[in-house]
Amino acid sequence: MRKWVVANFKMYKTIEEVEAYAEEFKDLVAECKHNVAVCPTFVGIKSMAEILEDSDIYVGAQNCAEEEEGAFTGEVSAKMLKSAGADIVIVGHSERRRYYGETDEIVNKKIKAAHKEGLAVIACLADDGGEGFEENIKKQIEVLLDGVDTGEKLIIAFEPVWAIGTGKTMQTADIEPVTKVIKEEARKVLGYIPEVLYGGSVKASNAEEILALDSADGLLVGGASKDPNEFAKICNS
Ligand code: PGA
């Protein structure tokens, strides 16, 4: 089955660096059998989209405003992302939750705002996969997915906070039960089972094993996506 491999550049790379990355990366994944997406910062989206126009690689953003437009200084709307060339947007990343106070209610509004513009959404859950994860995931999903347009593309990302940027990954045997609960709870709200990605210190050395899991539909990659060669290795796993 075709899976997803998504790069989250976080707050790294200038426009020039994004351009150099895109030029190098597109040839490295020309034979890739997965869906590949790269998410630079807002300012890198247009250049990235232009360079990757003739490739199968999707371009995404790492966040969007919950409002459509208005006096919201510093915010970037889903419509603006679309016009810059984005196909997809990550919302509710745990760094957004931790440093910018995003709640499930806010993330729910962002999903709806993005869907209104026809952007595919990767909605991140905030759970560490530890004790009580079933109840926490159920509660979160009910708020996160409330009233979401089921005709639009939605992917869920599960990234245990302790695994992000730490070099520690969840044991593959532990990923499976969590993704199963996510799919079951999401099915109850959406009426279908969405794809679920795993994220947290994914690198070329562990990508293959996680991609082989039936219940994980792909990977969300931070640190290891910064280098085009390393990320291409993950994509070609
Ligand atoms: P990491 O980040 O791969 O550097 O752990 C993942 C993420 O935050 O999406």
XYZ file of C-alpha atoms and ligand atoms in Angstrom:
246
model
C 0.000 0.000 0.000
C 1.129 3.551 -0.712
C 2.078 5.273 2.508
C 2.925 8.870 3.424
C 6.332 10.304 4.224
C 6.063 13.921 5.358
C 8.903 16.350 6.135
C 8.433 19.001 8.782
C 11.314 21.469 8.451
C 10.204 23.383 11.575
C 11.895 26.819 11.804
C 14.874 25.902 9.664
C 15.961 26.955 6.159
C 15.969 30.297 4.376
C 14.378 30.663 0.937
C 17.749 29.999 -0.706
C 18.186 26.843 1.362
C 14.674 25.658 0.533
C 15.380 26.162 -3.175
C 18.638 24.232 -3.050
C 16.903 21.434 -1.127
C 14.023 21.200 -3.612
C 16.375 21.035 -6.612
C 18.399 18.239 -5.070
C 15.549 16.329 -3.454
C 13.216 15.957 -6.432
C 15.665 13.744 -8.326
C 16.456 11.672 -5.242
C 12.827 10.564 -4.855
C 11.866 10.291 -8.518
C 11.292 6.530 -8.084
C 9.689 6.712 -4.632
C 6.661 4.470 -4.106
C 5.165 6.526 -1.261
C 3.308 9.835 -1.165
C 5.910 12.406 -0.235
C 5.224 15.861 1.216
C 7.615 18.602 2.321
C 6.571 21.355 4.710
C 8.927 24.351 4.867
C 8.101 27.560 6.764
C 5.529 29.894 5.209
C 8.136 31.915 3.332
C 9.564 28.827 1.625
C 6.300 27.432 0.286
C 6.102 29.357 -2.978
C 9.665 28.586 -4.062
C 9.301 24.961 -3.053
C 6.021 24.601 -4.951
C 7.459 26.204 -8.084
C 10.508 23.958 -8.160
C 8.477 20.816 -7.441
C 5.657 21.684 -9.814
C 6.442 18.890 -12.278
C 7.096 16.291 -9.582
C 4.674 14.133 -7.566
C 5.861 15.689 -4.305
C 3.268 17.553 -2.271
C 4.112 20.872 -0.622
C 2.694 21.780 2.740
C 2.664 24.291 5.570
C 3.280 23.718 9.277
C 0.346 25.764 10.528
C -2.511 28.012 9.403
C -4.829 30.545 10.955
C -8.162 29.407 12.330
C -9.844 32.496 10.854
C -10.513 33.097 7.183
C -9.160 36.661 7.107
C -9.177 39.843 9.140
C -7.198 41.875 11.631
C -5.075 39.014 12.987
C -1.545 40.379 12.922
C 1.096 37.819 12.068
C -1.313 35.095 11.004
C -1.424 33.326 7.623
C -4.709 32.003 6.289
C -5.442 28.722 4.539
C -6.359 30.684 1.413
C -2.927 32.335 1.395
C -1.246 28.952 1.735
C -3.252 27.678 -1.178
C -2.292 30.664 -3.302
C 1.383 30.131 -2.395
C 1.123 26.591 -3.794
C 0.504 24.444 -0.717
C -1.540 21.264 -1.045
C -1.474 20.245 2.577
C -1.104 21.690 6.083
C 0.018 20.290 9.440
C -2.111 21.532 12.342
C -1.887 21.014 16.094
C 1.763 20.009 16.206
C 2.860 19.515 19.813
C 5.281 22.455 19.510
C 2.325 24.665 18.530
C 0.423 23.341 21.509
C 3.329 23.758 23.941
C 4.734 27.132 22.870
C 1.683 28.876 21.384
C -1.095 27.510 23.556
C -3.044 25.693 20.862
C -5.875 23.594 22.224
C -7.944 20.872 20.590
C -10.709 23.449 20.072
C -8.354 25.746 18.159
C -6.964 22.868 16.118
C -10.516 21.837 15.227
C -11.127 25.342 13.816
C -7.872 25.163 11.870
C -8.862 21.842 10.302
C -12.149 23.382 9.173
C -10.452 26.536 7.854
C -7.973 24.457 5.840
C -10.638 22.130 4.484
C -12.706 25.093 3.363
C -9.854 25.964 0.996
C -9.487 22.362 -0.135
C -6.174 21.784 1.638
C -5.453 18.281 2.888
C -4.849 18.300 6.647
C -2.439 16.432 8.892
C -3.901 16.856 12.365
C -1.506 16.028 15.203
C -2.648 14.399 18.392
C -1.072 15.237 21.717
C -0.599 11.953 23.506
C 2.465 10.169 24.767
C 1.104 6.662 24.271
C 1.497 6.007 27.977
C -0.973 4.817 30.591
C -4.564 5.931 29.941
C -3.907 6.692 26.278
C -7.213 5.123 25.208
C -9.301 7.588 27.215
C -7.120 10.590 26.334
C -7.204 9.815 22.621
C -10.963 9.314 22.659
C -11.506 12.697 24.358
C -9.095 14.478 22.045
C -10.500 13.002 18.873
C -14.041 13.937 19.825
C -13.062 17.600 20.070
C -10.494 17.645 17.266
C -12.734 16.060 14.646
C -16.060 17.523 15.715
C -18.017 18.660 12.643
C -15.079 18.142 10.288
C -15.996 17.879 6.582
C -15.715 14.167 5.787
C -15.488 14.923 2.072
C -12.075 16.561 2.561
C -8.718 14.864 3.096
C -7.727 14.294 6.697
C -4.719 12.416 8.031
C -3.974 12.031 11.740
C -0.435 12.110 13.131
C 0.522 10.460 16.375
C 3.795 11.743 17.829
C 4.635 10.857 21.428
C 5.984 14.105 22.879
C 8.937 12.356 24.534
C 10.024 11.016 21.137
C 10.101 14.343 19.284
C 13.630 15.519 18.616
C 15.051 13.291 21.358
C 16.437 10.414 19.307
C 14.108 8.048 21.192
C 11.489 6.234 19.141
C 8.551 4.269 20.361
C 8.987 0.514 20.076
C 7.178 -0.614 16.957
C 5.214 -3.073 19.093
C 3.880 -0.100 21.100
C 2.930 1.986 18.059
C 0.424 -0.556 16.810
C -2.051 -0.533 19.762
C -2.103 3.277 19.850
C -2.722 3.693 16.113
C -5.484 1.086 16.364
C -7.270 3.076 19.065
C -6.863 6.288 17.045
C -8.415 4.663 13.981
C -11.294 3.180 15.929
C -12.121 6.432 17.735
C -11.761 8.464 14.529
C -14.047 6.047 12.711
C -16.745 6.656 15.312
C -16.650 10.399 14.615
C -15.906 10.464 10.879
C -17.661 7.312 9.715
C -14.516 6.110 7.963
C -11.013 5.166 9.052
C -8.438 7.893 8.312
C -4.767 7.283 7.664
C -2.574 7.587 10.756
C 1.080 8.626 10.661
C 3.738 8.034 13.294
C 6.250 10.731 14.170
C 9.051 11.139 16.694
C 12.750 10.669 15.919
C 12.133 8.822 12.681
C 15.363 8.332 10.735
C 16.604 6.237 7.838
C 17.595 3.438 10.233
C 14.100 2.929 11.708
C 11.818 4.106 8.882
C 11.521 0.755 7.162
C 10.385 -1.047 10.294
C 7.691 1.521 11.082
C 6.502 1.713 7.468
C 6.084 -2.061 7.536
C 3.431 -1.803 10.273
C -0.076 -2.415 8.950
C -1.618 0.121 11.282
C 0.789 2.993 10.500
C 0.100 4.699 7.196
C 3.254 6.730 7.117
C 5.772 8.932 8.870
C 6.053 12.534 9.969
C 9.736 13.422 10.041
C 11.343 16.445 11.705
C 15.097 16.512 12.286
C 15.952 13.799 9.778
C 14.157 15.660 6.983
C 16.570 18.600 7.084
C 19.109 16.824 4.917
C 17.726 15.915 1.455
C 19.821 12.739 1.247
C 18.755 11.447 4.645
C 15.103 12.285 3.974
C 15.238 10.695 0.521
C 16.549 7.500 2.149
C 13.507 7.485 4.421
C 11.175 8.118 1.460
C 12.767 5.292 -0.500
C 12.469 2.830 2.432
P 11.601 14.698 15.006
O 10.300 15.620 14.902
O 11.562 13.774 13.819
O 12.744 15.655 14.970
O 11.494 13.936 16.279
C 9.080 15.102 14.484
C 8.052 16.191 14.487
O 8.100 17.047 15.367
O 7.181 16.232 13.607
